[in-house]
Coordinates of C-alpha atoms and ligand atoms in Angstrom, one line a residue:
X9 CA 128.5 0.7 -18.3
X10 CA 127.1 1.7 -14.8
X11 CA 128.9 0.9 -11.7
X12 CA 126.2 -1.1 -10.1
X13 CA 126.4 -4.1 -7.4
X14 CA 125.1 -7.3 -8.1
X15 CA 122.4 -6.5 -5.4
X16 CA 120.8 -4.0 -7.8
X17 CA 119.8 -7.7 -10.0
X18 CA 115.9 -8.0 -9.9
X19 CA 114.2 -11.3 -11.2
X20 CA 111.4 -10.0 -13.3
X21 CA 108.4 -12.4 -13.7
X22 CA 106.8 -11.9 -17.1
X23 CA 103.3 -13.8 -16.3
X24 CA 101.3 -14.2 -19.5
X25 CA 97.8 -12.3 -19.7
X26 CA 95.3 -15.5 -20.6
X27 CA 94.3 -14.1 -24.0
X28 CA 89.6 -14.2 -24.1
X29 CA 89.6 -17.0 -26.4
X30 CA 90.9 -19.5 -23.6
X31 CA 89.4 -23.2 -24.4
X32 CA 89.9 -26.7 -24.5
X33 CA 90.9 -27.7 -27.6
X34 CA 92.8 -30.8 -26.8
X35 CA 95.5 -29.4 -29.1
X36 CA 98.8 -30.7 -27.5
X37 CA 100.0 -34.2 -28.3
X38 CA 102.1 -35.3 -25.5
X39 CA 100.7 -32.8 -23.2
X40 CA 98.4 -35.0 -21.2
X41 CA 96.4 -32.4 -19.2
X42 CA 95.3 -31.1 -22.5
X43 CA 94.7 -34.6 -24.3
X44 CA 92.4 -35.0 -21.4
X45 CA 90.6 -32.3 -21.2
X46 CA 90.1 -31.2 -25.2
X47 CA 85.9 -30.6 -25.4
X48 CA 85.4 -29.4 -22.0
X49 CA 83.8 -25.8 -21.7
X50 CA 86.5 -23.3 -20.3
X51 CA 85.7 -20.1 -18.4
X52 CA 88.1 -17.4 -20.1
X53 CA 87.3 -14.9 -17.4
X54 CA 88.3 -16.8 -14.5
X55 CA 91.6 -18.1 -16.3
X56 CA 92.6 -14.2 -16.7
X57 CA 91.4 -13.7 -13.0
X58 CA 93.3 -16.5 -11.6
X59 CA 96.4 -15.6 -13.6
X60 CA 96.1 -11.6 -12.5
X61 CA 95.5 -12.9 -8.6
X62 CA 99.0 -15.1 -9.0
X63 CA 100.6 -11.9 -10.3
X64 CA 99.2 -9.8 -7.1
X65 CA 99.6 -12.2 -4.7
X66 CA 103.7 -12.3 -5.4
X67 CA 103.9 -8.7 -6.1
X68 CA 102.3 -8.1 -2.6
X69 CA 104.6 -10.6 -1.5
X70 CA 107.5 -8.5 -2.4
X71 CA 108.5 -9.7 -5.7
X72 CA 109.0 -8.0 -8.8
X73 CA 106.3 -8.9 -11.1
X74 CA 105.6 -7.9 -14.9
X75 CA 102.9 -8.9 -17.8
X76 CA 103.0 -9.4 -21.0
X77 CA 99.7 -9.3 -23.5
X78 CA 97.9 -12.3 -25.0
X79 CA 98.2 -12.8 -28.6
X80 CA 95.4 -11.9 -31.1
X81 CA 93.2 -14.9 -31.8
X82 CA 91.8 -15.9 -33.5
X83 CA 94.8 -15.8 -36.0
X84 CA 92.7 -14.5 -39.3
X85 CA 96.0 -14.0 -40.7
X86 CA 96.8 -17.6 -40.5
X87 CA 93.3 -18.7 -41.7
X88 CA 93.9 -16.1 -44.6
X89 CA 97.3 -17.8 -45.7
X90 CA 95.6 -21.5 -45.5
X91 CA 93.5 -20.3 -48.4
X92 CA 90.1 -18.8 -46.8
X93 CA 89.3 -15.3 -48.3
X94 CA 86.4 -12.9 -48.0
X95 CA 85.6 -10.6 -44.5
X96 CA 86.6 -11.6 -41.6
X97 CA 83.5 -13.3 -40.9
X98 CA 83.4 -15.2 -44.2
X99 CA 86.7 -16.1 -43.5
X100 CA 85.3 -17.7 -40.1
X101 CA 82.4 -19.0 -41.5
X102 CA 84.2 -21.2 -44.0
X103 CA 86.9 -22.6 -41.7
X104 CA 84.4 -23.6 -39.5
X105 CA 82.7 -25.1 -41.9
X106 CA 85.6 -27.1 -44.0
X107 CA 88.4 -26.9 -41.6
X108 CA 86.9 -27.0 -37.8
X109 CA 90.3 -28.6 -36.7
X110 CA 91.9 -25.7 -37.8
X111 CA 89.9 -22.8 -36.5
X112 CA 90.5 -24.3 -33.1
X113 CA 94.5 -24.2 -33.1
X114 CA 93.4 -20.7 -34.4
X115 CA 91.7 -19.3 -31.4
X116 CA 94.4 -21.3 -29.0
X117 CA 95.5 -19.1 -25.8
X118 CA 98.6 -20.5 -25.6
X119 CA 100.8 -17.2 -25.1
X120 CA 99.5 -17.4 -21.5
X121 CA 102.5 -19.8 -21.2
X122 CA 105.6 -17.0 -21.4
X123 CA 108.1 -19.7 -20.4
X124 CA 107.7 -20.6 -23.8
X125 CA 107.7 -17.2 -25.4
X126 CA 111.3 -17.4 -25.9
X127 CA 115.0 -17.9 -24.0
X128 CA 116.4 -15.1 -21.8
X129 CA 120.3 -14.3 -21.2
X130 CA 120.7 -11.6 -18.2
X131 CA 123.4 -8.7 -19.1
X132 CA 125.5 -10.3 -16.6
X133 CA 126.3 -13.4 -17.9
X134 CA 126.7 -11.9 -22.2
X135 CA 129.7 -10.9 -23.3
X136 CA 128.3 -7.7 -24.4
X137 CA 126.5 -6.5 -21.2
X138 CA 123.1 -6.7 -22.7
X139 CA 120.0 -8.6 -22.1
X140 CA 119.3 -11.1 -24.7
X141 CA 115.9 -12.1 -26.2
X142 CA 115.4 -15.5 -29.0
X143 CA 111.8 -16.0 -29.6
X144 CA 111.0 -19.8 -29.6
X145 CA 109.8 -21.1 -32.6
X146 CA 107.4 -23.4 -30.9
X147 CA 107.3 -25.5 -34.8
X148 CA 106.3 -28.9 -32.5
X149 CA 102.2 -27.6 -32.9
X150 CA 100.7 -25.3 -35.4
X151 CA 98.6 -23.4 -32.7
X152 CA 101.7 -22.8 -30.8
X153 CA 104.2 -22.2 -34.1
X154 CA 101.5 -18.9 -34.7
X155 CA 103.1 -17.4 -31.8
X156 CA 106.8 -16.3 -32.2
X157 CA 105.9 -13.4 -34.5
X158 CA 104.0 -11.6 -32.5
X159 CA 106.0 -12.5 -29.5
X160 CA 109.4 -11.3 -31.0
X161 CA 107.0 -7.7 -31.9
X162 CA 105.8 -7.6 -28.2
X163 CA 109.1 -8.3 -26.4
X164 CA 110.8 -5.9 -28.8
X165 CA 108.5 -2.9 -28.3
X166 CA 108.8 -3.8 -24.2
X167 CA 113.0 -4.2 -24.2
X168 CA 113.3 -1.6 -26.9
X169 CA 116.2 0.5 -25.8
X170 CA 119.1 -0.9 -27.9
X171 CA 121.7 -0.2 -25.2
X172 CA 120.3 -2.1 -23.1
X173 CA 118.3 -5.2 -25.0
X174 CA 119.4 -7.5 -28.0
X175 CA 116.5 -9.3 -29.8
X176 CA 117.5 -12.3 -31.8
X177 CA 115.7 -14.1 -34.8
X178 CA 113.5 -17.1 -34.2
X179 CA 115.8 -20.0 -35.0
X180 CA 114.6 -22.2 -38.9
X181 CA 111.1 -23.5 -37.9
X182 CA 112.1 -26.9 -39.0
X183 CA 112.2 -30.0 -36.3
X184 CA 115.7 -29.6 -36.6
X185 CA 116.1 -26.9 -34.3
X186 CA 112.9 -27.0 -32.3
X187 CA 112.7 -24.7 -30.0
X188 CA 110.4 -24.3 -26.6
X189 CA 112.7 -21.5 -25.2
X190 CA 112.7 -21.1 -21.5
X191 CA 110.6 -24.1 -20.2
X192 CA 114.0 -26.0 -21.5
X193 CA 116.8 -23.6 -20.1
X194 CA 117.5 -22.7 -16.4
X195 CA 119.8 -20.7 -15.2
X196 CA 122.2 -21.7 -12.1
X197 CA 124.2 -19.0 -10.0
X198 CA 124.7 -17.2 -6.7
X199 CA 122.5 -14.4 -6.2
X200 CA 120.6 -13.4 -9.3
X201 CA 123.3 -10.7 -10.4
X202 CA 126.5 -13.5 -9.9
X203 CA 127.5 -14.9 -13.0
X204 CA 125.3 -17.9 -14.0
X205 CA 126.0 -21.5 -15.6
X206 CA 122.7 -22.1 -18.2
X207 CA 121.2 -25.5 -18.4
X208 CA 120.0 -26.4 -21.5
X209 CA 118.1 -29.3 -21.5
X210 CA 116.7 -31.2 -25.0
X211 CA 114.4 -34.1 -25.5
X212 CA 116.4 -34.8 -29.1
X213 CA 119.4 -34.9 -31.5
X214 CA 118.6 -33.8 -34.6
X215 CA 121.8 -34.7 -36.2
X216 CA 123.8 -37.9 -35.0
X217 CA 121.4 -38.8 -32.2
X218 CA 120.7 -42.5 -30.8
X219 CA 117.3 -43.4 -31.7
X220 CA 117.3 -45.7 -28.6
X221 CA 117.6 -42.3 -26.4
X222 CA 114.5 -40.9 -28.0
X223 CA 111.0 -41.1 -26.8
X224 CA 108.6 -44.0 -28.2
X225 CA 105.3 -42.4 -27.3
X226 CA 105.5 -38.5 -27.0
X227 CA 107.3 -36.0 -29.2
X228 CA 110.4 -34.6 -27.9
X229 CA 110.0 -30.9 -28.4
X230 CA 113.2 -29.1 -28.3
X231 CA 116.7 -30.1 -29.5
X232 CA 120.0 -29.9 -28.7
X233 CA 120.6 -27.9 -32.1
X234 CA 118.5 -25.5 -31.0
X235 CA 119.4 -24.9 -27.7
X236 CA 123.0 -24.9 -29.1
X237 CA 121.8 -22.4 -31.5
X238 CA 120.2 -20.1 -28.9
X239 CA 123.5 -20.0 -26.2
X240 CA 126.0 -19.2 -29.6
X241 CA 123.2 -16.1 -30.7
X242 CA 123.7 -14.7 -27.1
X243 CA 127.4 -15.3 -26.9
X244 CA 127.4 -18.1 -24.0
X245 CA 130.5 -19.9 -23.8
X246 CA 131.5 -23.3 -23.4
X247 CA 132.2 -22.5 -19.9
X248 CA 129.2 -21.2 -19.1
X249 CA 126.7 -23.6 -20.5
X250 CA 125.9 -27.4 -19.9
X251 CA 123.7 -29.4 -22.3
X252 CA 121.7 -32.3 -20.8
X253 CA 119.7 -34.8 -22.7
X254 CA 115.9 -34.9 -21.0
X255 CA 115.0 -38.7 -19.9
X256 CA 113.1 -40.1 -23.0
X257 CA 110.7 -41.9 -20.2
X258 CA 109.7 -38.5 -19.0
X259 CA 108.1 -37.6 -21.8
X260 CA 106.7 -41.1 -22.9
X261 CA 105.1 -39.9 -19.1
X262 CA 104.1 -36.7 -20.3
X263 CA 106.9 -34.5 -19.2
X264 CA 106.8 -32.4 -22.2
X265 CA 109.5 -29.9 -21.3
X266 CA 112.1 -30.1 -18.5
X267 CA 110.4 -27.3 -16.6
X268 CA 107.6 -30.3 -15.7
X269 CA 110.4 -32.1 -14.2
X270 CA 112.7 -29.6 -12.2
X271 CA 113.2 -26.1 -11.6
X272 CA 115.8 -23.9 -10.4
X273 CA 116.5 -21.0 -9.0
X274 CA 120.0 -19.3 -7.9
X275 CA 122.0 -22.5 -6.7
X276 CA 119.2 -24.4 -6.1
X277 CA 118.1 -27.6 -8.5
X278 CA 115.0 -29.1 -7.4
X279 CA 114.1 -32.3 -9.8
X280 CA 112.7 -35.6 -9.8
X281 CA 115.0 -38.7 -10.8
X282 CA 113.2 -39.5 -14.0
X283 CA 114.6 -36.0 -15.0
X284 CA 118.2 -36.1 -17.1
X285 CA 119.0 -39.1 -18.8
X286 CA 122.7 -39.2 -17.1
X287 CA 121.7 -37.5 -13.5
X288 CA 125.4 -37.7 -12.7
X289 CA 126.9 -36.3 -15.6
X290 CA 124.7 -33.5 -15.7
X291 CA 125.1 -32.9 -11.9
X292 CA 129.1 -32.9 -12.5
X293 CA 129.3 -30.6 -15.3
X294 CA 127.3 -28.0 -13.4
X295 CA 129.3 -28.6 -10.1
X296 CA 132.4 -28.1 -12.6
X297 CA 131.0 -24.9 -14.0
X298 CA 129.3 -23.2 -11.2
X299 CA 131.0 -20.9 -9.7
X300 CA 129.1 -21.3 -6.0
X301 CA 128.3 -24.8 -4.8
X302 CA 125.4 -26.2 -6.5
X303 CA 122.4 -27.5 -4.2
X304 CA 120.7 -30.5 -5.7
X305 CA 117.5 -31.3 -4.1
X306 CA 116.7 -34.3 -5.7
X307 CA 112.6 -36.1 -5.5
X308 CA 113.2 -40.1 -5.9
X309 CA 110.3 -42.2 -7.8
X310 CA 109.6 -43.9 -4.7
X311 CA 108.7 -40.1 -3.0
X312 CA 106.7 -38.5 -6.0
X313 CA 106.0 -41.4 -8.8
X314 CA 105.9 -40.0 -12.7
X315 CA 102.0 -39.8 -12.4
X316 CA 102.0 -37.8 -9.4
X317 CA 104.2 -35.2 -11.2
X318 CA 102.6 -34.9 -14.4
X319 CA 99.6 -34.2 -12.3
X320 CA 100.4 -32.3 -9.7
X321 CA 103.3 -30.0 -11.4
X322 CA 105.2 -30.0 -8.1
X323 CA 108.2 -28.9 -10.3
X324 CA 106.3 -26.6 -12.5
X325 CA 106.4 -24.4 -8.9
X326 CA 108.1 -20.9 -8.9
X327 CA 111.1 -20.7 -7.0
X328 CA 111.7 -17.7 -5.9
X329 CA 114.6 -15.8 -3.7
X330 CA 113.8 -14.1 -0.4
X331 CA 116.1 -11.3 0.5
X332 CA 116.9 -13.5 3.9
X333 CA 118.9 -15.9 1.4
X334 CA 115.5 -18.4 2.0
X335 CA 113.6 -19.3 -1.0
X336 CA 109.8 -19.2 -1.5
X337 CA 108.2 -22.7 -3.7
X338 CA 104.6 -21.4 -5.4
X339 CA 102.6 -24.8 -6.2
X340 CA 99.5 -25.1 -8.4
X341 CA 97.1 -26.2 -5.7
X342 CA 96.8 -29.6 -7.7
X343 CA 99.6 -30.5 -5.4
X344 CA 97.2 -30.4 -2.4
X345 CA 95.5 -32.9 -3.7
X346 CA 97.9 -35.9 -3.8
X347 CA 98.9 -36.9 -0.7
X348 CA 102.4 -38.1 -1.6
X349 CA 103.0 -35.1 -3.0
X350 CA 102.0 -32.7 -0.1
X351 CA 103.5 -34.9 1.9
X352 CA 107.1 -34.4 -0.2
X353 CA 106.8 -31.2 0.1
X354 CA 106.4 -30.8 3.7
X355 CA 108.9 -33.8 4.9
X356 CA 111.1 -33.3 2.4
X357 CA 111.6 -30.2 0.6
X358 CA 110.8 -27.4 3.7
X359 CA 112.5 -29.9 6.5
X360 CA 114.9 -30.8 4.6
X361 CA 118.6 -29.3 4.2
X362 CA 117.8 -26.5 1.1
X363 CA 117.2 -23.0 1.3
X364 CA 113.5 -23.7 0.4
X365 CA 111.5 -22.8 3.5
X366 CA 107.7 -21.5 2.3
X367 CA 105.3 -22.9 0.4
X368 CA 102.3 -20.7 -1.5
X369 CA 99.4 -22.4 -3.3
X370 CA 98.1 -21.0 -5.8
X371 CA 94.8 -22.0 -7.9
X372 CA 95.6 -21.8 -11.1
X373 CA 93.4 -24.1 -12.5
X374 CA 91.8 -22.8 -15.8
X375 CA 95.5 -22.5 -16.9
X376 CA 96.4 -26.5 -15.4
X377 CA 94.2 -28.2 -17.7
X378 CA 95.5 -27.6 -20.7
X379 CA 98.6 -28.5 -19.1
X380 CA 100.2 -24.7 -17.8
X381 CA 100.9 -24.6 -13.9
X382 CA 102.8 -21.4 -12.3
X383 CA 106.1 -21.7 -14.1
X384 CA 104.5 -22.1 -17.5
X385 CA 103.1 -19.2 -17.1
X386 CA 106.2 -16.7 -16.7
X387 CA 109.0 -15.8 -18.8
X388 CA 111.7 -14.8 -16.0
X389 CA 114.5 -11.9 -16.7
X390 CA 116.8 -11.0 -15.1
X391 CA 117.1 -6.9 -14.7
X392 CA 119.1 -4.4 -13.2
X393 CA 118.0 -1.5 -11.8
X394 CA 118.9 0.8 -14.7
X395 CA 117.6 -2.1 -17.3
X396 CA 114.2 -2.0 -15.4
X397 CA 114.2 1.4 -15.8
X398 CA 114.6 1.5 -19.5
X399 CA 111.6 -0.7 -20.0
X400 CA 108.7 0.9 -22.2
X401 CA 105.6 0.3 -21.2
X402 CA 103.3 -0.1 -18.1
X403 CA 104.1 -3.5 -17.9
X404 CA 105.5 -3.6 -14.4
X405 CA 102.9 -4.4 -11.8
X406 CA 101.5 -2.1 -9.9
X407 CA 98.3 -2.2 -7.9
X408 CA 96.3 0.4 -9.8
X409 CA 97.6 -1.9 -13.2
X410 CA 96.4 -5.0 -11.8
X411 CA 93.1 -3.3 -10.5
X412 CA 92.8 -1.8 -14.5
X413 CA 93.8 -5.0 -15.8
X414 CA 90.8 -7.2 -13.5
X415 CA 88.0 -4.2 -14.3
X416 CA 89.3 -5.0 -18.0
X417 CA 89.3 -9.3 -17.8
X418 CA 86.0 -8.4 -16.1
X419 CA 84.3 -5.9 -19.0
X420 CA 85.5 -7.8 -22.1
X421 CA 85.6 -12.1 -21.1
X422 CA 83.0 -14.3 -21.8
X423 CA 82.6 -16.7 -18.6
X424 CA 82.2 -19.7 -20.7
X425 CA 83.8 -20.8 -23.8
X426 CA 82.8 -24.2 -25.3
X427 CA 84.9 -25.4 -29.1
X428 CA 81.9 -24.9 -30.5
X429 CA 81.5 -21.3 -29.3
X430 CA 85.0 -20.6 -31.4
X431 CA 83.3 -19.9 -34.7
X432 CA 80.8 -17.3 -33.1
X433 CA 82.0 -14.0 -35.1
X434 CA 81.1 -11.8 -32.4
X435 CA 83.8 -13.4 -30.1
X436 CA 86.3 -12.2 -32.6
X437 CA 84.9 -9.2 -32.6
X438 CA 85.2 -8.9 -29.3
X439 CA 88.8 -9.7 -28.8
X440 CA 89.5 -7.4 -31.3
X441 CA 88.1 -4.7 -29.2
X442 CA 89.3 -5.6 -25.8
X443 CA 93.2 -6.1 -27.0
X444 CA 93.0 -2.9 -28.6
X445 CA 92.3 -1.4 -25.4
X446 CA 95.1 -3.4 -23.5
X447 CA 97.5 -2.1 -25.5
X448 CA 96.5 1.4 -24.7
X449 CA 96.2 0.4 -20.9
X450 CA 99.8 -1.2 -21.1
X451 CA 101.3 1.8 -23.0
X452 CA 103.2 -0.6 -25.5
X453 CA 101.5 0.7 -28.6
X454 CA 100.7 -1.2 -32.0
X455 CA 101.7 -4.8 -31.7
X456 CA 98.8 -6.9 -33.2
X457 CA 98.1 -8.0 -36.9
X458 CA 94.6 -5.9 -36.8
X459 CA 96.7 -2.4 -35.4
X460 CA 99.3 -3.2 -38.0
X461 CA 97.4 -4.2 -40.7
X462 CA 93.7 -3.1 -42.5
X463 CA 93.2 -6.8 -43.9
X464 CA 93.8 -9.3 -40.4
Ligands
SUG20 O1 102.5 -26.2 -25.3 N1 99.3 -26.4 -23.9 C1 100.7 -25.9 -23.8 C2 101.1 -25.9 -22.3 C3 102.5 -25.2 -22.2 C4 103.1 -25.3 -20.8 N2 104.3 -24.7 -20.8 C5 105.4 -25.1 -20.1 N3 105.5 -26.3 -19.6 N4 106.3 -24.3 -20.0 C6 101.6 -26.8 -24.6 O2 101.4 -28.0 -24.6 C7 97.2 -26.7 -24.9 C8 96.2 -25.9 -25.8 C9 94.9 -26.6 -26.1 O3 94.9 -27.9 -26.0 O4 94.0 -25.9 -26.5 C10 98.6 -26.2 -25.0 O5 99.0 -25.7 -26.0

């Protein structure tokens, strides 16, 4: 083990590449942004664009900053093991044809949303100084249960060196342990490299649970099981872990993770009310286990209402340490447009007592639609200096990656994407082509199905 400060702690920002097959399936029950806007014709090229200019705009702004590749979609694989044989484009063909339903959760880009690619334990806080990685089985959809293969292949070839990086099986894709990794875990602390308390916060009980607790309307998408299940495969301990139930009303509102509700960052909880289903309790149990005083900044109902939060995403922001011990809030510029919210954030949030004191809006619009704002779209880890060195890959930004990266968005994306246009052949084709050339440009070698295999 090195001899290293806690000052040599990085937060890494793992933003999700928006894969070319970005649309608007209205695939995600409970997800209102995307029950909204299922039909409407996307524009895959400026989704990847507006993603890459989030990426540059906080690496310019000091902060470390890393990508991780889209998925390969459509998923022929998939379509294969449903029972449609033949090439590739007969295998398109007929699922367009008798399953149309299907070939859309197919050619989902949900990946873009890393906080969902799995749950992250820094070295600091695991009992056997190593970073630890548990894909999320996503099991709530089918487009988004095709992910954690592929993810757990990607984050193993990037955090491959063993002495460094432990990589954990997806937990039993069953709705017992349903897992939606980091939008459902946040991780409370001093500075980054401090010791941390992790919040795990569940919509369900899978085993014992009161069915008055539960959500009427909405699925709740991860469960206490699971998030039990994820803190014991990275060796948490009691001590260092507090399990909060996620108010069932939230996500009867649409608040399909916690990250929709609250974020945090270092010893900073920004939430809304509606949040936790015992505020208190929660608040207590962290205060009991943190070992720096935590700072609640708590948004009442009567400030921000449910609607304006599910719209707006004010808490699906990025919080983000400054080296001055300020913190930096990056909103989806959604939050612009409702007053209350704006106003929140300037009479309450950057005037009020809390370290927060900047606000950066970002347009990340292509991405909000479906229901992804800032935070859905990065997986954070947190690195030390030697750990970011043992990374493989180009997968750190950079500005000549990000330039290679937009000349590439810009070579290979169609600018407009209707369902319909899903069953073209040619746009797999095209995928195909352009992923094969990310992985080259991101040195990660052979991740997808098609580099792996002859047949998918
Ligand atoms: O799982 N949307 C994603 C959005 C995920 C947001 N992530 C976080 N909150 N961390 C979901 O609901 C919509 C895809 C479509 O409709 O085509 C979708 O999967």
């Amino acid at each position: 083990m090195s001899q290293m400060t806690n000052t040599d702690y990085r937060e890494v920002n793992f933003d999700g590449l928006v894969g070319p097959t970005h649309n608007y399936s209205g695939l995600a029950h409970g997800n209102v942004a995307s029950m909204r806007h299922g039909g409407l014709v996307s524009n895959p090229r400026e989704a990847a664009l507006q993603g890459l200019a989030k990426m540059k705009a906080l690496m310019d702004a000091g902060y470390a900053q890393g990508v991780l590749p889209p998925q390969q979609r459509p998923d022929l694989g998939a379509l294969r093991s449903l029972g449609f044989t033949g090439s590739n484009r007969e295998v398109l063909a007929r699922a367009a044809e008798e399953a149309p339903q299907v070939l859309r959760a197919v050619c989902s880009a949900s990946s873009m949303w890393t906080a969902n690619a799995g749950t992250v334990t820094p070295s600091r806080d695991a009992p056997d100084g190593r970073v630890h990685f548990t894909p999320a089985n996503l099991q709530s959809s089918f487009h988004r249960f095709l992910e954690p293969e592929t993810t757990g292949r990607v984050l193993a070839a990037i955090f491959r060196n063993e002495a460094h990086f432990a990589h954990h099986p997806v937990l039993p894709a069953t709705p017992a342990f349903s897992d939606e990794g980091a939008a459902n875990h946040t991780r409370l602390c001093g500075e980054h490299g401090d010791a941390g308390v992790h919040l795990f916060v569940y919509g369900r009980q899978a085993f014992g649970g009161d069915p008055a607790h539960e959500p009427k309307r909405f699925p709740a998408r991860q469960t206490l099981e699971a998030s039990q299940a994820v803190a014991r495969q990275h060796g948490l301990a009691a001590a260092q872990t507090v399990f909060a139930q996620q108010h069932p009303e939230a996500i009867d509102a649409g608040v399909f993770h916690n990250d929709v509700i609250a974020v945090g960052n270092g010893p900073v909880l920004l939430y809304h009310e509606m949040a936790f289903l015992d505020e208190q309790a929660t608040l207590d149990e962290l205060r009991a286990k943190m070992a720096t005083p935590l700072i609640p900044v708590r948004v009442p109902s009567e400030a921000v209402s449910m609607d304006d939060a599910v719209a707006s995403y004010l808490f699906n922001s990025q919080l983000l340490s400054n080296s001055d011990g300020s913190m930096t809030l990056v909103v989806p510029g959604e939050c612009q447009e409702r007053e209350a919210v704006w106003r929140t954030i300037q009479d309450h949030l950057l005037a009020g007592h809390n370290p927060i004191g900047e606000v950066i809006v970002k347009d990340v619009k292509q991405s909000m639609r479906n229901g992804g704002g800032p935070a859905c779209l990065r997986l954070r880890v947190v690195l030390s200096a030697e750990e970011r060195t043992a990374l493989t890959g180009r997968v750190l930004l950079t500005d000549a990656l990000h330039d290679e990266l937009a000349a590439w968005v810009e070579r290979h994306y169609r600018d407009r994407l209707a369902p319909d246009d899903l069953a073209d052949p040619q746009l797999a084709d095209e995928t195909l082509t352009a992923l094969d050339e990310l992985t080259r440009i991101l040195q990660i070698g052979s991740v997808y199905p098609f580099q792996l295999r002859s047949s998918s």
